[in-house]
Amino acid sequence: RTLTTFHTDDFRLAGRPRFIKTTPVSAMPSPLGDEQRFEETILNWSIFQSGAQRPFPYLSRQTHTVYNHFTEPDIVRQTVVDRAVPDEFGNETGRTVTTSSHAGVIDVAAVATAPIINDPSSWIIGLPAARVITSTRGETRHRFIDYQYDVARRLLTSIVRNGGALGTSDPTQRRTTTFTPDAFGNVNATCVSGSTGAQRCTGVLA
């Protein structure tokens, strides 16, 4: 059973959900002895405006919590997503995902996306050029992702993933995925190569 509450106090957010709660249909324990759990999602919206452009809302924080149905204070798992202020086209520029349990924080992952290719003349808008993912599950780890495009045809041609310390990359963790399109933009083949240079390709029928 799901209950959704919508914004009504700010016309700019009218119709956007602010709270979602999902509960078991029955309050009785499961015949299998499983915990009866319920879930809550709290959505926090903010208003962004660039210069004289029209203001628009964006989801700045989303908190999803799973509780034990019979011991409500017991958090089974909670995920909080904090989003940075978007760019002038409304594209996400970064987010931080914090995962916790009743025992405390499990992982904090920060995703920074910059720069974003915004070329209104060719409609290359909102495509990421690079991303940096930082995770602190036990120890801090970084992943660097670069995207290459055929700008004239607006097609993704390759993704290069690297690991290593922040500001550098480890060649042994490098993985490259390339996409070969046909004349109509359909991907005919996808090839993945690792740090050793070995390559594996999969053909895709157009």
PDB file of C-alpha atoms in Angstrom:
ATOM      1  CA  ARG A   1       0.000   0.000   0.000  1.00  0.00           C
ATOM      2  CA  THR A   2       1.477   3.348  -1.069  1.00  0.00           C
ATOM      3  CA  LEU A   3       0.579   6.843   0.149  1.00  0.00           C
ATOM      4  CA  THR A   4       1.922   9.864  -1.744  1.00  0.00           C
ATOM      5  CA  THR A   5       1.730  13.487  -0.550  1.00  0.00           C
ATOM      6  CA  PHE A   6       2.164  16.285  -3.108  1.00  0.00           C
ATOM      7  CA  HIS A   7       3.209  19.929  -2.816  1.00  0.00           C
ATOM      8  CA  THR A   8       0.345  22.382  -2.595  1.00  0.00           C
ATOM      9  CA  ASP A   9       1.848  25.433  -0.860  1.00  0.00           C
ATOM     10  CA  ASP A  10       4.155  26.597  -3.687  1.00  0.00           C
ATOM     11  CA  PHE A  11       2.718  26.857  -7.198  1.00  0.00           C
ATOM     12  CA  ARG A  12       6.187  26.271  -8.667  1.00  0.00           C
ATOM     13  CA  LEU A  13       6.218  22.817  -7.070  1.00  0.00           C
ATOM     14  CA  ALA A  14       2.555  21.978  -7.628  1.00  0.00           C
ATOM     15  CA  GLY A  15       2.058  18.338  -8.536  1.00  0.00           C
ATOM     16  CA  ARG A  16       5.523  17.259  -7.420  1.00  0.00           C
ATOM     17  CA  PRO A  17       5.690  14.573  -4.712  1.00  0.00           C
ATOM     18  CA  ARG A  18       7.092  15.495  -1.319  1.00  0.00           C
ATOM     19  CA  PHE A  19       6.555  12.293   0.681  1.00  0.00           C
ATOM     20  CA  ILE A  20       5.957   8.653  -0.281  1.00  0.00           C
ATOM     21  CA  LYS A  21       5.234   5.874   2.211  1.00  0.00           C
ATOM     22  CA  THR A  22       4.865   2.186   1.382  1.00  0.00           C
ATOM     23  CA  THR A  23       3.518  -0.168   4.048  1.00  0.00           C
ATOM     24  CA  PRO A  24       2.669  -3.898   4.105  1.00  0.00           C
ATOM     25  CA  VAL A  25      -0.955  -4.690   3.318  1.00  0.00           C
ATOM     26  CA  SER A  26      -1.132  -6.751   6.509  1.00  0.00           C
ATOM     27  CA  ALA A  27       0.265  -5.729   9.883  1.00  0.00           C
ATOM     28  CA  MET A  28       0.706  -9.390  10.799  1.00  0.00           C
ATOM     29  CA  PRO A  29       4.143 -11.050  10.589  1.00  0.00           C
ATOM     30  CA  SER A  30       4.924 -12.935   7.402  1.00  0.00           C
ATOM     31  CA  PRO A  31       4.066 -16.689   7.479  1.00  0.00           C
ATOM     32  CA  LEU A  32       7.686 -17.269   6.536  1.00  0.00           C
ATOM     33  CA  GLY A  33       8.899 -15.382   9.588  1.00  0.00           C
ATOM     34  CA  ASP A  34      10.281 -12.483   7.550  1.00  0.00           C
ATOM     35  CA  GLU A  35      10.318  -8.984   8.980  1.00  0.00           C
ATOM     36  CA  GLN A  36       7.454  -6.778   7.913  1.00  0.00           C
ATOM     37  CA  ARG A  37       9.059  -3.579   6.665  1.00  0.00           C
ATOM     38  CA  PHE A  38       7.817  -0.257   5.452  1.00  0.00           C
ATOM     39  CA  GLU A  39       9.570   2.367   3.365  1.00  0.00           C
ATOM     40  CA  GLU A  40       9.543   6.157   3.355  1.00  0.00           C
ATOM     41  CA  THR A  41      10.867   8.547   0.729  1.00  0.00           C
ATOM     42  CA  ILE A  42      11.205  12.258   1.489  1.00  0.00           C
ATOM     43  CA  LEU A  43      11.799  14.520  -1.519  1.00  0.00           C
ATOM     44  CA  ASN A  44      13.193  18.014  -1.023  1.00  0.00           C
ATOM     45  CA  TRP A  45      12.911  20.410  -3.956  1.00  0.00           C
ATOM     46  CA  SER A  46      14.782  23.648  -4.593  1.00  0.00           C
ATOM     47  CA  ILE A  47      14.289  26.424  -7.133  1.00  0.00           C
ATOM     48  CA  PHE A  48      17.116  27.309  -9.517  1.00  0.00           C
ATOM     49  CA  GLN A  49      17.313  30.392 -11.706  1.00  0.00           C
ATOM     50  CA  SER A  50      20.165  31.445 -13.982  1.00  0.00           C
ATOM     51  CA  GLY A  51      20.176  35.141 -14.832  1.00  0.00           C
ATOM     52  CA  ALA A  52      16.949  36.269 -16.446  1.00  0.00           C
ATOM     53  CA  GLN A  53      15.878  32.727 -17.289  1.00  0.00           C
ATOM     54  CA  ARG A  54      12.679  31.309 -15.912  1.00  0.00           C
ATOM     55  CA  PRO A  55      13.173  29.595 -12.514  1.00  0.00           C
ATOM     56  CA  PHE A  56      12.720  25.841 -12.451  1.00  0.00           C
ATOM     57  CA  PRO A  57      12.566  23.298  -9.621  1.00  0.00           C
ATOM     58  CA  TYR A  58      15.082  20.505  -9.158  1.00  0.00           C
ATOM     59  CA  LEU A  59      15.277  17.646  -6.695  1.00  0.00           C
ATOM     60  CA  SER A  60      18.003  18.713  -4.252  1.00  0.00           C
ATOM     61  CA  ARG A  61      17.711  15.873  -1.735  1.00  0.00           C
ATOM     62  CA  GLN A  62      16.043  12.477  -1.708  1.00  0.00           C
ATOM     63  CA  THR A  63      15.965  10.371   1.456  1.00  0.00           C
ATOM     64  CA  HIS A  64      14.811   6.757   1.199  1.00  0.00           C
ATOM     65  CA  THR A  65      14.495   4.833   4.480  1.00  0.00           C
ATOM     66  CA  VAL A  66      13.511   1.223   5.144  1.00  0.00           C
ATOM     67  CA  TYR A  67      12.232   0.457   8.665  1.00  0.00           C
ATOM     68  CA  ASN A  68      11.338  -2.703  10.513  1.00  0.00           C
ATOM     69  CA  HIS A  69       7.534  -2.582  10.613  1.00  0.00           C
ATOM     70  CA  PHE A  70       7.276  -3.574  14.299  1.00  0.00           C
ATOM     71  CA  THR A  71      10.191  -1.559  15.688  1.00  0.00           C
ATOM     72  CA  GLU A  72       9.912   1.701  13.782  1.00  0.00           C
ATOM     73  CA  PRO A  73      13.083   3.321  15.208  1.00  0.00           C
ATOM     74  CA  ASP A  74      15.125   0.423  13.784  1.00  0.00           C
ATOM     75  CA  ILE A  75      16.434   1.636  10.428  1.00  0.00           C
ATOM     76  CA  VAL A  76      17.222  -1.312   8.195  1.00  0.00           C
ATOM     77  CA  ARG A  77      18.753   0.856   5.486  1.00  0.00           C
ATOM     78  CA  GLN A  78      18.785   4.529   4.508  1.00  0.00           C
ATOM     79  CA  THR A  79      20.021   6.166   1.321  1.00  0.00           C
ATOM     80  CA  VAL A  80      20.362   9.948   1.074  1.00  0.00           C
ATOM     81  CA  VAL A  81      21.065  11.554  -2.310  1.00  0.00           C
ATOM     82  CA  ASP A  82      22.170  15.208  -2.245  1.00  0.00           C
ATOM     83  CA  ARG A  83      22.318  16.907  -5.634  1.00  0.00           C
ATOM     84  CA  ALA A  84      24.368  19.966  -6.502  1.00  0.00           C
ATOM     85  CA  VAL A  85      22.851  23.005  -8.195  1.00  0.00           C
ATOM     86  CA  PRO A  86      22.291  22.142 -11.893  1.00  0.00           C
ATOM     87  CA  ASP A  87      23.759  24.045 -14.815  1.00  0.00           C
ATOM     88  CA  GLU A  88      21.807  26.570 -16.880  1.00  0.00           C
ATOM     89  CA  PHE A  89      20.210  23.777 -18.923  1.00  0.00           C
ATOM     90  CA  GLY A  90      19.046  21.881 -15.850  1.00  0.00           C
ATOM     91  CA  ASN A  91      21.674  19.141 -16.113  1.00  0.00           C
ATOM     92  CA  GLU A  92      23.007  17.522 -12.958  1.00  0.00           C
ATOM     93  CA  THR A  93      26.538  18.667 -12.076  1.00  0.00           C
ATOM     94  CA  GLY A  94      27.150  16.412  -9.091  1.00  0.00           C
ATOM     95  CA  ARG A  95      25.621  14.371  -6.319  1.00  0.00           C
ATOM     96  CA  THR A  96      26.585  12.679  -3.064  1.00  0.00           C
ATOM     97  CA  VAL A  97      25.024   9.336  -2.091  1.00  0.00           C
ATOM     98  CA  THR A  98      25.222   8.360   1.594  1.00  0.00           C
ATOM     99  CA  THR A  99      24.184   4.822   2.554  1.00  0.00           C
ATOM    100  CA  SER A 100      23.559   3.952   6.214  1.00  0.00           C
ATOM    101  CA  SER A 101      22.103   1.237   8.422  1.00  0.00           C
ATOM    102  CA  HIS A 102      21.125   1.132  12.109  1.00  0.00           C
ATOM    103  CA  ALA A 103      24.838   0.655  12.845  1.00  0.00           C
ATOM    104  CA  GLY A 104      25.900   3.859  11.102  1.00  0.00           C
ATOM    105  CA  VAL A 105      27.229   5.041   7.745  1.00  0.00           C
ATOM    106  CA  ILE A 106      28.159   2.266   5.296  1.00  0.00           C
ATOM    107  CA  ASP A 107      29.368   4.246   2.318  1.00  0.00           C
ATOM    108  CA  VAL A 108      29.604   7.810   0.988  1.00  0.00           C
ATOM    109  CA  ALA A 109      29.933   8.135  -2.777  1.00  0.00           C
ATOM    110  CA  ALA A 110      30.401  11.528  -4.449  1.00  0.00           C
ATOM    111  CA  VAL A 111      29.812  11.854  -8.190  1.00  0.00           C
ATOM    112  CA  ALA A 112      31.121  15.036  -9.849  1.00  0.00           C
ATOM    113  CA  THR A 113      30.129  15.621 -13.468  1.00  0.00           C
ATOM    114  CA  ALA A 114      32.076  18.301 -15.330  1.00  0.00           C
ATOM    115  CA  PRO A 115      32.205  19.774 -17.786  1.00  0.00           C
ATOM    116  CA  ILE A 116      28.953  19.138 -19.588  1.00  0.00           C
ATOM    117  CA  ILE A 117      28.807  19.617 -23.337  1.00  0.00           C
ATOM    118  CA  ASN A 118      26.163  22.264 -23.957  1.00  0.00           C
ATOM    119  CA  ASP A 119      26.025  23.291 -27.580  1.00  0.00           C
ATOM    120  CA  PRO A 120      22.545  24.555 -28.505  1.00  0.00           C
ATOM    121  CA  SER A 121      23.578  24.972 -32.144  1.00  0.00           C
ATOM    122  CA  SER A 122      24.044  21.211 -32.547  1.00  0.00           C
ATOM    123  CA  TRP A 123      21.732  20.122 -29.689  1.00  0.00           C
ATOM    124  CA  ILE A 124      24.597  18.455 -27.834  1.00  0.00           C
ATOM    125  CA  ILE A 125      23.089  19.387 -24.477  1.00  0.00           C
ATOM    126  CA  GLY A 126      23.431  17.550 -21.193  1.00  0.00           C
ATOM    127  CA  LEU A 127      26.055  15.035 -22.321  1.00  0.00           C
ATOM    128  CA  PRO A 128      28.813  14.514 -19.724  1.00  0.00           C
ATOM    129  CA  ALA A 129      32.395  14.927 -20.856  1.00  0.00           C
ATOM    130  CA  ALA A 130      33.842  13.451 -17.657  1.00  0.00           C
ATOM    131  CA  ARG A 131      32.842  12.116 -14.260  1.00  0.00           C
ATOM    132  CA  VAL A 132      34.773  11.525 -11.050  1.00  0.00           C
ATOM    133  CA  ILE A 133      33.300   9.031  -8.569  1.00  0.00           C
ATOM    134  CA  THR A 134      34.723   8.998  -5.045  1.00  0.00           C
ATOM    135  CA  SER A 135      33.695   6.243  -2.637  1.00  0.00           C
ATOM    136  CA  THR A 136      34.621   5.881   1.046  1.00  0.00           C
ATOM    137  CA  ARG A 137      33.495   2.332   1.757  1.00  0.00           C
ATOM    138  CA  GLY A 138      36.221   1.335   4.182  1.00  0.00           C
ATOM    139  CA  GLU A 139      38.899   3.177   2.210  1.00  0.00           C
ATOM    140  CA  THR A 140      38.683   6.035  -0.256  1.00  0.00           C
ATOM    141  CA  ARG A 141      38.590   4.964  -3.901  1.00  0.00           C
ATOM    142  CA  HIS A 142      38.306   7.039  -7.061  1.00  0.00           C
ATOM    143  CA  ARG A 143      37.009   6.229 -10.504  1.00  0.00           C
ATOM    144  CA  PHE A 144      37.493   8.506 -13.514  1.00  0.00           C
ATOM    145  CA  ILE A 145      35.216   8.237 -16.530  1.00  0.00           C
ATOM    146  CA  ASP A 146      35.765  10.075 -19.830  1.00  0.00           C
ATOM    147  CA  TYR A 147      33.199  10.225 -22.631  1.00  0.00           C
ATOM    148  CA  GLN A 148      33.931  10.824 -26.321  1.00  0.00           C
ATOM    149  CA  TYR A 149      31.317  11.780 -28.908  1.00  0.00           C
ATOM    150  CA  ASP A 150      30.823  12.132 -32.617  1.00  0.00           C
ATOM    151  CA  VAL A 151      29.561  15.697 -32.204  1.00  0.00           C
ATOM    152  CA  ALA A 152      28.317  16.022 -35.786  1.00  0.00           C
ATOM    153  CA  ARG A 153      26.097  12.956 -35.362  1.00  0.00           C
ATOM    154  CA  ARG A 154      25.473  13.367 -31.622  1.00  0.00           C
ATOM    155  CA  LEU A 155      26.603   9.821 -30.908  1.00  0.00           C
ATOM    156  CA  LEU A 156      28.580   8.353 -28.008  1.00  0.00           C
ATOM    157  CA  THR A 157      31.701   6.727 -29.464  1.00  0.00           C
ATOM    158  CA  SER A 158      33.722   5.642 -26.411  1.00  0.00           C
ATOM    159  CA  ILE A 159      33.859   5.482 -22.618  1.00  0.00           C
ATOM    160  CA  VAL A 160      37.202   5.288 -20.818  1.00  0.00           C
ATOM    161  CA  ARG A 161      37.215   4.222 -17.151  1.00  0.00           C
ATOM    162  CA  ASN A 162      40.246   4.611 -14.904  1.00  0.00           C
ATOM    163  CA  GLY A 163      40.908   4.052 -11.218  1.00  0.00           C
ATOM    164  CA  GLY A 164      43.599   5.451  -8.958  1.00  0.00           C
ATOM    165  CA  ALA A 165      44.349   8.284  -6.593  1.00  0.00           C
ATOM    166  CA  LEU A 166      42.590  11.617  -7.013  1.00  0.00           C
ATOM    167  CA  GLY A 167      44.374  13.696  -9.651  1.00  0.00           C
ATOM    168  CA  THR A 168      46.073  10.661 -11.200  1.00  0.00           C
ATOM    169  CA  SER A 169      45.004   7.422 -12.824  1.00  0.00           C
ATOM    170  CA  ASP A 170      46.270   3.856 -12.572  1.00  0.00           C
ATOM    171  CA  PRO A 171      46.916   2.371 -16.056  1.00  0.00           C
ATOM    172  CA  THR A 172      46.358  -1.131 -14.694  1.00  0.00           C
ATOM    173  CA  GLN A 173      42.730  -0.216 -13.924  1.00  0.00           C
ATOM    174  CA  ARG A 174      41.996   1.248 -17.345  1.00  0.00           C
ATOM    175  CA  ARG A 175      39.056  -0.077 -19.351  1.00  0.00           C
ATOM    176  CA  THR A 176      37.892   1.308 -22.683  1.00  0.00           C
ATOM    177  CA  THR A 177      34.536   0.678 -24.329  1.00  0.00           C
ATOM    178  CA  THR A 178      34.082   1.749 -27.953  1.00  0.00           C
ATOM    179  CA  PHE A 179      30.916   1.824 -30.025  1.00  0.00           C
ATOM    180  CA  THR A 180      30.893   1.452 -33.824  1.00  0.00           C
ATOM    181  CA  PRO A 181      27.746   2.862 -35.439  1.00  0.00           C
ATOM    182  CA  ASP A 182      26.428   2.300 -38.940  1.00  0.00           C
ATOM    183  CA  ALA A 183      25.343   5.038 -41.353  1.00  0.00           C
ATOM    184  CA  PHE A 184      22.045   5.411 -39.478  1.00  0.00           C
ATOM    185  CA  GLY A 185      23.588   5.687 -36.020  1.00  0.00           C
ATOM    186  CA  ASN A 186      22.757   2.154 -34.908  1.00  0.00           C
ATOM    187  CA  VAL A 187      25.544   0.465 -32.939  1.00  0.00           C
ATOM    188  CA  ASN A 188      26.939  -2.419 -34.989  1.00  0.00           C
ATOM    189  CA  ALA A 189      29.643  -3.451 -32.538  1.00  0.00           C
ATOM    190  CA  THR A 190      30.722  -2.808 -28.956  1.00  0.00           C
ATOM    191  CA  CYS A 191      34.336  -3.495 -28.025  1.00  0.00           C
ATOM    192  CA  VAL A 192      35.827  -3.578 -24.531  1.00  0.00           C
ATOM    193  CA  SER A 193      39.572  -3.523 -23.913  1.00  0.00           C
ATOM    194  CA  GLY A 194      41.492  -3.661 -20.632  1.00  0.00           C
ATOM    195  CA  SER A 195      44.861  -2.420 -19.476  1.00  0.00           C
ATOM    196  CA  THR A 196      46.634  -5.337 -21.202  1.00  0.00           C
ATOM    197  CA  GLY A 197      45.267  -4.324 -24.598  1.00  0.00           C
ATOM    198  CA  ALA A 198      43.199  -7.488 -24.965  1.00  0.00           C
ATOM    199  CA  GLN A 199      39.897  -6.694 -26.677  1.00  0.00           C
ATOM    200  CA  ARG A 200      36.525  -8.387 -26.725  1.00  0.00           C
ATOM    201  CA  CYS A 201      33.885  -7.311 -29.245  1.00  0.00           C
ATOM    202  CA  THR A 202      30.214  -8.096 -29.489  1.00  0.00           C
ATOM    203  CA  GLY A 203      28.332  -7.550 -32.728  1.00  0.00           C
ATOM    204  CA  VAL A 204      24.932  -5.910 -32.605  1.00  0.00           C
ATOM    205  CA  LEU A 205      22.451  -6.346 -35.420  1.00  0.00           C
ATOM    206  CA  ALA A 206      21.199  -3.044 -36.792  1.00  0.00           C
TER     207      ALA A 206
END
